[in-house]
Short mmCIF file of N, CA and C and ligand atoms in Angstrom, two decimals:
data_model
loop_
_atom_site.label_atom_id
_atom_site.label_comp_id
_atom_site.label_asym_id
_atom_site.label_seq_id
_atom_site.Cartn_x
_atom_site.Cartn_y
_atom_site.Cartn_z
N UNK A 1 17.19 -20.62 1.15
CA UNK A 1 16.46 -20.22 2.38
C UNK A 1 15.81 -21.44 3.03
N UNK A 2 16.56 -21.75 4.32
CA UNK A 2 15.54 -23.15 5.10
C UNK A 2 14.43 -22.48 5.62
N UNK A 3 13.37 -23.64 5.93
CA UNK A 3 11.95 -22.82 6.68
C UNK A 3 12.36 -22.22 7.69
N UNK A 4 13.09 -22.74 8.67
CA UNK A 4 13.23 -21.98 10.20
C UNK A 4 13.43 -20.86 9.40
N UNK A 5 14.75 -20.31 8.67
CA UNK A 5 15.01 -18.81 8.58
C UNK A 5 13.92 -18.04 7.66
N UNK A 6 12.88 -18.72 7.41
CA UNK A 6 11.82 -18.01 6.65
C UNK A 6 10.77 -17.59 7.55
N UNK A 7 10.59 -18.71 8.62
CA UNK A 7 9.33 -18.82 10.02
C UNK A 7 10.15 -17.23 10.83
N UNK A 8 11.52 -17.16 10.82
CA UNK A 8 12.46 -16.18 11.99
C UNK A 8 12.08 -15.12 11.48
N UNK A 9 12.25 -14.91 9.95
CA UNK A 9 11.52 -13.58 9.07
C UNK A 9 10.70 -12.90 9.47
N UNK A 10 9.50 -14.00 9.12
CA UNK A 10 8.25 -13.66 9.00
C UNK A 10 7.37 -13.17 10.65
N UNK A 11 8.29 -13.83 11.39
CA UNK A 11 7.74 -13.72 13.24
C UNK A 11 8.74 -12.25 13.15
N UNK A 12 9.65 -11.79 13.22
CA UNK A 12 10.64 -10.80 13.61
C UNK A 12 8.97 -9.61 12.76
N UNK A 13 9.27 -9.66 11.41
CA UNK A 13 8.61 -8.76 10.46
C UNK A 13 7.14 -8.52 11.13
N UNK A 14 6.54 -9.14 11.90
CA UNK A 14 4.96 -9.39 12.26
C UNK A 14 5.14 -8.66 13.52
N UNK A 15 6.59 -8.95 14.52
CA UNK A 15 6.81 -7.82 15.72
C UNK A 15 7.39 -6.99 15.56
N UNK A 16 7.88 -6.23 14.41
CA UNK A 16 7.97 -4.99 13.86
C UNK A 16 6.91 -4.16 12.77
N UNK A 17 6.06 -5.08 12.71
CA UNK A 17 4.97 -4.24 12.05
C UNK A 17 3.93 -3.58 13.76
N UNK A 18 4.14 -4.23 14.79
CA UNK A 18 3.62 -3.91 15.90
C UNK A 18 4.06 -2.62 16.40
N UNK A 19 5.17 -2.20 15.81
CA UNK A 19 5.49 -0.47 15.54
C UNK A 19 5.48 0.64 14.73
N UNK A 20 4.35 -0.15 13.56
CA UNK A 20 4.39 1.13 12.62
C UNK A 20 3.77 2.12 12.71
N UNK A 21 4.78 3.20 12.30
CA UNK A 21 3.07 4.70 13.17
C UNK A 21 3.21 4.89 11.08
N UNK A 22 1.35 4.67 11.87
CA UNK A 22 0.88 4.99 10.22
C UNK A 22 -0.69 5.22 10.82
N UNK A 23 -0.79 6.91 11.04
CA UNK A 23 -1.72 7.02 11.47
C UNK A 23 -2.92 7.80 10.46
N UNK A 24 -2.16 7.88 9.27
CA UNK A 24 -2.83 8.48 8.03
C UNK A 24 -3.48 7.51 6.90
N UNK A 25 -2.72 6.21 7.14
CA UNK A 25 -2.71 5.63 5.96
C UNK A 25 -3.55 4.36 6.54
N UNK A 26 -3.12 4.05 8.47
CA UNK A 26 -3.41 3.02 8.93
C UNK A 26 -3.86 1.58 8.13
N UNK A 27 -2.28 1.37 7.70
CA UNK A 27 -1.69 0.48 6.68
C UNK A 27 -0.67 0.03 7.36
N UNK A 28 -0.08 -0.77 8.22
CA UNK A 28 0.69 -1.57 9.09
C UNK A 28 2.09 -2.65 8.55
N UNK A 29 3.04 -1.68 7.84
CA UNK A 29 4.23 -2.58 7.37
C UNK A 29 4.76 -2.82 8.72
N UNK A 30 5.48 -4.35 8.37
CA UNK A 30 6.76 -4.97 8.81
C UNK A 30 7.85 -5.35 8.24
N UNK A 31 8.77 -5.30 8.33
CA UNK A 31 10.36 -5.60 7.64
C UNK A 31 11.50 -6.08 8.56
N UNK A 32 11.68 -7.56 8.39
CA UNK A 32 12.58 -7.90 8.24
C UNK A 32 13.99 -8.85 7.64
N UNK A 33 14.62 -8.43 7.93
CA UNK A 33 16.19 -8.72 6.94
C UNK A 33 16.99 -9.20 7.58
N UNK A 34 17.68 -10.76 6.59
CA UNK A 34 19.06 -11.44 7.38
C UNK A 34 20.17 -10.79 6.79
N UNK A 35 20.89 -11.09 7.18
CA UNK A 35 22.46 -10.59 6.63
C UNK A 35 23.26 -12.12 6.72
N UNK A 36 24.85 -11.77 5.91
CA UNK A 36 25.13 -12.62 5.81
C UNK A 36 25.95 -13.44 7.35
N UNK A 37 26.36 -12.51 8.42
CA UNK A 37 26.66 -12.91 9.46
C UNK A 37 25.79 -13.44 10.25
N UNK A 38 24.27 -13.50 10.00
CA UNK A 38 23.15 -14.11 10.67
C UNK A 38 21.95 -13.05 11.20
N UNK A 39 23.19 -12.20 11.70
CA UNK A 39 22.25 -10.94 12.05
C UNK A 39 21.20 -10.28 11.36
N UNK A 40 19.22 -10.11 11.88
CA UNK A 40 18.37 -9.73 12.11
C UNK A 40 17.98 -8.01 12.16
N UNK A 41 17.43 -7.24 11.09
CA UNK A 41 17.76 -6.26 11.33
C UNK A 41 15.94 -5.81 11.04
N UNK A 42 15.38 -4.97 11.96
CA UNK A 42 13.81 -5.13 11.20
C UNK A 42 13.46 -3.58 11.26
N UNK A 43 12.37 -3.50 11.07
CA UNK A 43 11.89 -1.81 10.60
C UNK A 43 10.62 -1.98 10.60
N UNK A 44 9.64 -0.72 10.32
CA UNK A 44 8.23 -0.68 10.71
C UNK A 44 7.85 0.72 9.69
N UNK A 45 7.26 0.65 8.95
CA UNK A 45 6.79 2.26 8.59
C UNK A 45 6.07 3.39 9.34
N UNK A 46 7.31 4.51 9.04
CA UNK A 46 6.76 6.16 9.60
C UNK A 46 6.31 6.80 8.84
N UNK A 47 5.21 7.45 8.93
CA UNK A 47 4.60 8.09 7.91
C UNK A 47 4.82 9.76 8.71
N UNK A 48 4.30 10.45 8.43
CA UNK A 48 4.38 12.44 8.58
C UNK A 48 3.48 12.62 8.35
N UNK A 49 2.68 13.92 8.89
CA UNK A 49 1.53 14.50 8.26
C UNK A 49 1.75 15.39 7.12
N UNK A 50 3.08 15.70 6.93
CA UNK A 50 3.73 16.18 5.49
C UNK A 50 4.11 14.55 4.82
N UNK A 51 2.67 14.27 4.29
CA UNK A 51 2.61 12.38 3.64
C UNK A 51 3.92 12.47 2.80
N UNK A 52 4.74 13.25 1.95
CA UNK A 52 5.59 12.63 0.94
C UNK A 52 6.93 12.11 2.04
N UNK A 53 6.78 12.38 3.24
CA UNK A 53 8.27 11.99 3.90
C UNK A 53 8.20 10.76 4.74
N UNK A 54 7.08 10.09 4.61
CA UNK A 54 6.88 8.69 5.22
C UNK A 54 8.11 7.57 4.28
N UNK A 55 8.12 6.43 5.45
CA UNK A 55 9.32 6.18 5.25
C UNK A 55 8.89 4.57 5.25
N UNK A 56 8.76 4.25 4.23
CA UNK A 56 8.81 2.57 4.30
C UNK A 56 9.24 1.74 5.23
N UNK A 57 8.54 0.69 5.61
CA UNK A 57 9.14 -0.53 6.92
C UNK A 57 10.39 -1.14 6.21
N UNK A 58 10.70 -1.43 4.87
CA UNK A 58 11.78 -2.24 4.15
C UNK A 58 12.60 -1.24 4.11
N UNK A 59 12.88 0.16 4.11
CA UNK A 59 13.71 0.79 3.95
C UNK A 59 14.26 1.01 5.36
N UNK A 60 13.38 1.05 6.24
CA UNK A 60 13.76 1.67 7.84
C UNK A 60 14.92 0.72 8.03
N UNK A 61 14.40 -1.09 7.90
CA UNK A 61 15.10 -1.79 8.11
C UNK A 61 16.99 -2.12 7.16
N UNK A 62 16.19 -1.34 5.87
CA UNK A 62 17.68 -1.78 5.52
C UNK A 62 18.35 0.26 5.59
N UNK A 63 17.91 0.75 6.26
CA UNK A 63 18.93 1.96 6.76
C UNK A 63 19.36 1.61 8.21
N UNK A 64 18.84 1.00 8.95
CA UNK A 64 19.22 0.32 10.44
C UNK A 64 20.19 -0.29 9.66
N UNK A 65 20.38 -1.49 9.25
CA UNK A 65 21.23 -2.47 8.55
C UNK A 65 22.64 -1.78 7.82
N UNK A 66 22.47 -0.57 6.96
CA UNK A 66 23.65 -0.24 6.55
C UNK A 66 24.32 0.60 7.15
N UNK A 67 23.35 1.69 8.24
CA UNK A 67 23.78 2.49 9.06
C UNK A 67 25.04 2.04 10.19
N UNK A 68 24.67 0.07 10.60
CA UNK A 68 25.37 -0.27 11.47
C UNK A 68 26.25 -1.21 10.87
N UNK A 69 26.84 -0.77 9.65
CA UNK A 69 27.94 -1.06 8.80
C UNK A 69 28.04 -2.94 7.75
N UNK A 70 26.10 -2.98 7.78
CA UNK A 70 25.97 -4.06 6.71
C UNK A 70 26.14 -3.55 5.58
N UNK A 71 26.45 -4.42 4.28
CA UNK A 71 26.42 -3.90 2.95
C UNK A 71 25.25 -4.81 2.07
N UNK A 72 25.27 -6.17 2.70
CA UNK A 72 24.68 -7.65 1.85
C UNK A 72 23.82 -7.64 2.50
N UNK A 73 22.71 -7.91 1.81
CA UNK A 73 21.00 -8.46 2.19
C UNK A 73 20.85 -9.87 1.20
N UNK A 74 20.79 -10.80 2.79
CA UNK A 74 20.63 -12.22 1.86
C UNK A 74 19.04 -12.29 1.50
N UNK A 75 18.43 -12.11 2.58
CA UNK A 75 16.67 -12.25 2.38
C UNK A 75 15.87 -11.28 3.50
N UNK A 76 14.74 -10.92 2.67
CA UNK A 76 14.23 -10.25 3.87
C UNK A 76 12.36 -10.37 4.01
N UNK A 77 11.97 -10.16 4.86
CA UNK A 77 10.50 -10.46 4.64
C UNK A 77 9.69 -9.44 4.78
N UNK A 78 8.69 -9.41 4.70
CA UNK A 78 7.73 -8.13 4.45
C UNK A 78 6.29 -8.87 5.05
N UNK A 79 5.45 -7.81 5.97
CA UNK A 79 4.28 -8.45 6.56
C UNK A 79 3.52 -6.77 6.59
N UNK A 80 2.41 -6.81 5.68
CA UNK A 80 1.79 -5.40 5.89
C UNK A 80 0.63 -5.83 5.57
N UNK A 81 -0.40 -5.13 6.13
CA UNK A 81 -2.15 -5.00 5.92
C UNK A 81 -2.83 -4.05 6.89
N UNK A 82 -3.80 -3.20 6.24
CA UNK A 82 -4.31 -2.50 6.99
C UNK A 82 -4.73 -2.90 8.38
N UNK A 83 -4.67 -2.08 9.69
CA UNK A 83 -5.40 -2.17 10.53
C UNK A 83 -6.37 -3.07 10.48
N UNK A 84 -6.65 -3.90 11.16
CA UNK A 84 -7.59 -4.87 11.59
C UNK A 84 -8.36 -5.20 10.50
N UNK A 85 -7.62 -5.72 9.51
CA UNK A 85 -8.22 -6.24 8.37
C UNK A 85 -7.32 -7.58 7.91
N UNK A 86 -7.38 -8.71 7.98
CA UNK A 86 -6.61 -9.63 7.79
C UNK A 86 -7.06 -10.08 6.61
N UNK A 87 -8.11 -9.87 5.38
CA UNK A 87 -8.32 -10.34 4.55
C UNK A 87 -7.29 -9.50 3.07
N UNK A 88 -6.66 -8.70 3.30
CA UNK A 88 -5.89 -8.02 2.22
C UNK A 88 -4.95 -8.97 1.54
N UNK A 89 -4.59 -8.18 0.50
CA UNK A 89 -3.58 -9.19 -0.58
C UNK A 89 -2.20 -9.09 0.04
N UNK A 90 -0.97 -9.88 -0.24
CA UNK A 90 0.66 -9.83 0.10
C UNK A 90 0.14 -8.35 -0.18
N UNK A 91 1.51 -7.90 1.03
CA UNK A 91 1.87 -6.07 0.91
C UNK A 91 3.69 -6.76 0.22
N UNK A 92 3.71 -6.25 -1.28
CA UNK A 92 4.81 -6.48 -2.08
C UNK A 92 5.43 -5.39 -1.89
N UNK A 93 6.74 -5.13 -1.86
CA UNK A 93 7.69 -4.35 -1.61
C UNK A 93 7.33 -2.97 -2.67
N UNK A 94 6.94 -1.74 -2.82
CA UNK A 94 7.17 -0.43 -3.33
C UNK A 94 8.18 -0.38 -4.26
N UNK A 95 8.11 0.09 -5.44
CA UNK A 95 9.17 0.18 -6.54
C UNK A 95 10.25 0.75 -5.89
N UNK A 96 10.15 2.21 -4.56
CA UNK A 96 11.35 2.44 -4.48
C UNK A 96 12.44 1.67 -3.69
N UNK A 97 11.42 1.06 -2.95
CA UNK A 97 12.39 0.02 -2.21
C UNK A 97 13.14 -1.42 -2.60
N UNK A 98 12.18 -1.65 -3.81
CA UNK A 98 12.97 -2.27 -4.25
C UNK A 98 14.80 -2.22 -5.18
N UNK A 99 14.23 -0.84 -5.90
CA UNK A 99 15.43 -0.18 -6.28
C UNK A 99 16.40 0.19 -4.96
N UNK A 100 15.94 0.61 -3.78
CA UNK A 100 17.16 0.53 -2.40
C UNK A 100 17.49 -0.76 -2.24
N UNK A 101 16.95 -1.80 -2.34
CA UNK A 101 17.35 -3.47 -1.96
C UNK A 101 18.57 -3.85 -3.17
N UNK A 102 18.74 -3.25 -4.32
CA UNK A 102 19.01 -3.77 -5.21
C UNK A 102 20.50 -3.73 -4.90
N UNK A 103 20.79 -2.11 -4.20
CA UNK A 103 22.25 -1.37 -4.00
C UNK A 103 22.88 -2.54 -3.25
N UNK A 104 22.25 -3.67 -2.51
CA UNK A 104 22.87 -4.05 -1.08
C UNK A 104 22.74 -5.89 -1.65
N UNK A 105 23.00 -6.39 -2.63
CA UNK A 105 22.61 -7.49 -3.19
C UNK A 105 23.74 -8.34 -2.29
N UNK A 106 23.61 -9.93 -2.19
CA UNK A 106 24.64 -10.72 -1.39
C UNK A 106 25.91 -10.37 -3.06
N UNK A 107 26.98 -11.29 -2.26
CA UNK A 107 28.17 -11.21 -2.85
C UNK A 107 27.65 -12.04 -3.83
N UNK A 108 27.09 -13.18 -4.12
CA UNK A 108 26.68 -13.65 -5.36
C UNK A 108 25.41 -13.98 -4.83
N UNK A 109 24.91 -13.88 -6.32
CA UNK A 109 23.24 -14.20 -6.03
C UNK A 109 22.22 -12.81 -6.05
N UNK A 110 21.44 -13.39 -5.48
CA UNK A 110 19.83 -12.42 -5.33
C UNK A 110 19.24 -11.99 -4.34
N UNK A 111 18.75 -11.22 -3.97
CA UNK A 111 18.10 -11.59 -2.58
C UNK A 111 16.56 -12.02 -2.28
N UNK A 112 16.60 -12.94 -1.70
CA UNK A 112 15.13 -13.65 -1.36
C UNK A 112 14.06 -12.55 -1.06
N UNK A 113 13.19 -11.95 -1.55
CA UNK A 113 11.59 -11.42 -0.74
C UNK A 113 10.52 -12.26 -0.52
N UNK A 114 10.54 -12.38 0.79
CA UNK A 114 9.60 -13.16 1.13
C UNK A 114 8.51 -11.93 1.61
N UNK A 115 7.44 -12.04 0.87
CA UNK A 115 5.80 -11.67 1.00
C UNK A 115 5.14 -12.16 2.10
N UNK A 116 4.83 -11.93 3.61
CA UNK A 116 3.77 -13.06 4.27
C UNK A 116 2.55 -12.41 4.70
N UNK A 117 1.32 -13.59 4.69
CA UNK A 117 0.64 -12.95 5.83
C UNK A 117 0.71 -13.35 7.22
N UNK A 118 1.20 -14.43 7.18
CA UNK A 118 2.04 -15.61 8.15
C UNK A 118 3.03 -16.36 7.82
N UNK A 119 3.46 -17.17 9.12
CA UNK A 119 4.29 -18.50 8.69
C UNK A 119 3.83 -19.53 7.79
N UNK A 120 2.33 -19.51 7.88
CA UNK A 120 1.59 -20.31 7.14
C UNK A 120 1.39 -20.17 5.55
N UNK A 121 1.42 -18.61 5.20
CA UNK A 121 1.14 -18.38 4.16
C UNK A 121 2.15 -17.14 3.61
N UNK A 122 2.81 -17.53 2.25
CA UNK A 122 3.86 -16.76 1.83
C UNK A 122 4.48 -16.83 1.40
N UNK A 123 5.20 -16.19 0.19
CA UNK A 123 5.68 -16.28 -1.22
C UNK A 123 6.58 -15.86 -1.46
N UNK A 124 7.81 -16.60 -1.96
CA UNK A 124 8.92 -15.95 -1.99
C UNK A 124 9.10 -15.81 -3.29
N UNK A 125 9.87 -14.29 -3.96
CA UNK A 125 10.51 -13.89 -5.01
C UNK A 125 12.17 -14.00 -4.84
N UNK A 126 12.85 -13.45 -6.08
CA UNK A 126 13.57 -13.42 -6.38
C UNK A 126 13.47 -11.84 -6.50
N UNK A 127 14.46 -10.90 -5.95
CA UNK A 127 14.45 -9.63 -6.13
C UNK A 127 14.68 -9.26 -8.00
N UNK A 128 15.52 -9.74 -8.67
CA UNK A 128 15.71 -9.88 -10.02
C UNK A 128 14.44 -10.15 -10.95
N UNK A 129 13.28 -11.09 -9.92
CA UNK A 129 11.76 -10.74 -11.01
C UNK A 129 11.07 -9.88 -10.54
N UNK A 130 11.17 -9.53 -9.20
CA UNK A 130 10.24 -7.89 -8.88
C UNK A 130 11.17 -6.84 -9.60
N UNK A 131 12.31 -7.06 -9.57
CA UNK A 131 12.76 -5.89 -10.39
C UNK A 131 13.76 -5.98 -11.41
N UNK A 132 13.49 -6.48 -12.85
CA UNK A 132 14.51 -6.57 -13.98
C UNK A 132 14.94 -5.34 -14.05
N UNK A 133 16.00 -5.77 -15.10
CA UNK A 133 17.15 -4.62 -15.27
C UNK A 133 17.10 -3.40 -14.28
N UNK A 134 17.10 -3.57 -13.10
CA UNK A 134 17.32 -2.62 -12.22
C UNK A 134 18.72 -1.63 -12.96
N UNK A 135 18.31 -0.45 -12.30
CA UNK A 135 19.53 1.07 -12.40
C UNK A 135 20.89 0.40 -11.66
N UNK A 136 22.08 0.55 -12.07
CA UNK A 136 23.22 0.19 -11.44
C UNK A 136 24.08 1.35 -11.61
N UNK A 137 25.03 1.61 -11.20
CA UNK A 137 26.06 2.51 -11.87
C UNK A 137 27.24 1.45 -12.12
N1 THU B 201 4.50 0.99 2.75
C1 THU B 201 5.56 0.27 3.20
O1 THU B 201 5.93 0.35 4.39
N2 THU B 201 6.20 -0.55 2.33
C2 THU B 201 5.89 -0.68 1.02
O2 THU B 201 6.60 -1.36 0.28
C3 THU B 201 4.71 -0.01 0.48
C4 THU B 201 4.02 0.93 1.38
C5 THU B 201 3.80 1.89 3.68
C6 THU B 201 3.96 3.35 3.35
C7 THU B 201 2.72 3.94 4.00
O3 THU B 201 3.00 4.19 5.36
C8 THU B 201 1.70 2.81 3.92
O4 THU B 201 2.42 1.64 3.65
C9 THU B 201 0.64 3.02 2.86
O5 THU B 201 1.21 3.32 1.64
#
């Protein structure tokens, strides 16, 4: 991962967290994801007032992504914190989403999660240490 495509992440993920309706939780994900053709695919979390059907910003983005016939997620970034609170910890990807990231791995390799609260500040994993021995069939 070069910086530009980490800075493209993390700016895309920060103007898709500018759409999350999370009016229960007012907790503000962003998500976004490269692919291997270059293409940018991002998402925002929906939440419901029936709370169990809210829908993760990392998942929105990688159902946009496979819906429009991606399979590979090279890297993707994540930018979440409550409402007007900039002092919170990295918003780390949700166990279930990480188990959805796992289905869509590049042709070899891992895929990058990059954590930000900015360009300035932000941590990249390896999907393989947020999530060992992931479920496969
Ligand atoms: N959320 C995400 O969008 N991604 C995660 O990985 C964890 C949690 C959302 C779901 C809900 O709208 C809000 O954050 C608080 O849980």
């Amino acid at each position: 991962m070069n910086t530009q495509t980490i800075n493209l992440l993390i700016t895309e993920a920060e103007k898709a967290r500018t759409m999350a309706y999370a009016p229960y939780s007012n907790y503000l994900v962003g998500a976004a994801l490269i692919v291997p053709s270059g293409n940018i695919y991002t998402g925002c979390n929906v939440e419901n007032a029936s709370y169990g059907l809210t829908v993760c910003a990392e998942r929105t983005a990688i159902f946009k992504a496979v819906s429009e016939g991606q399979r590979h997620i090279d890297a993707i970034a994540i930018v979440g914190a409550p409402l007007n609170d900039s002092s919170s910890d990295y918003a780390y990807p949700c166990g279930a989403c990480r188990q959805v990231m796992s289905e869509f791995l590049p042709a070899s390799g891992d895929i990058d999660v990059i954590v930000a609260k900015s360009t300035e500040d932000y941590k990249i994993f390896k999907l393989s240490e947020l999530l060992p021995n992931s479920f496969n069939l």
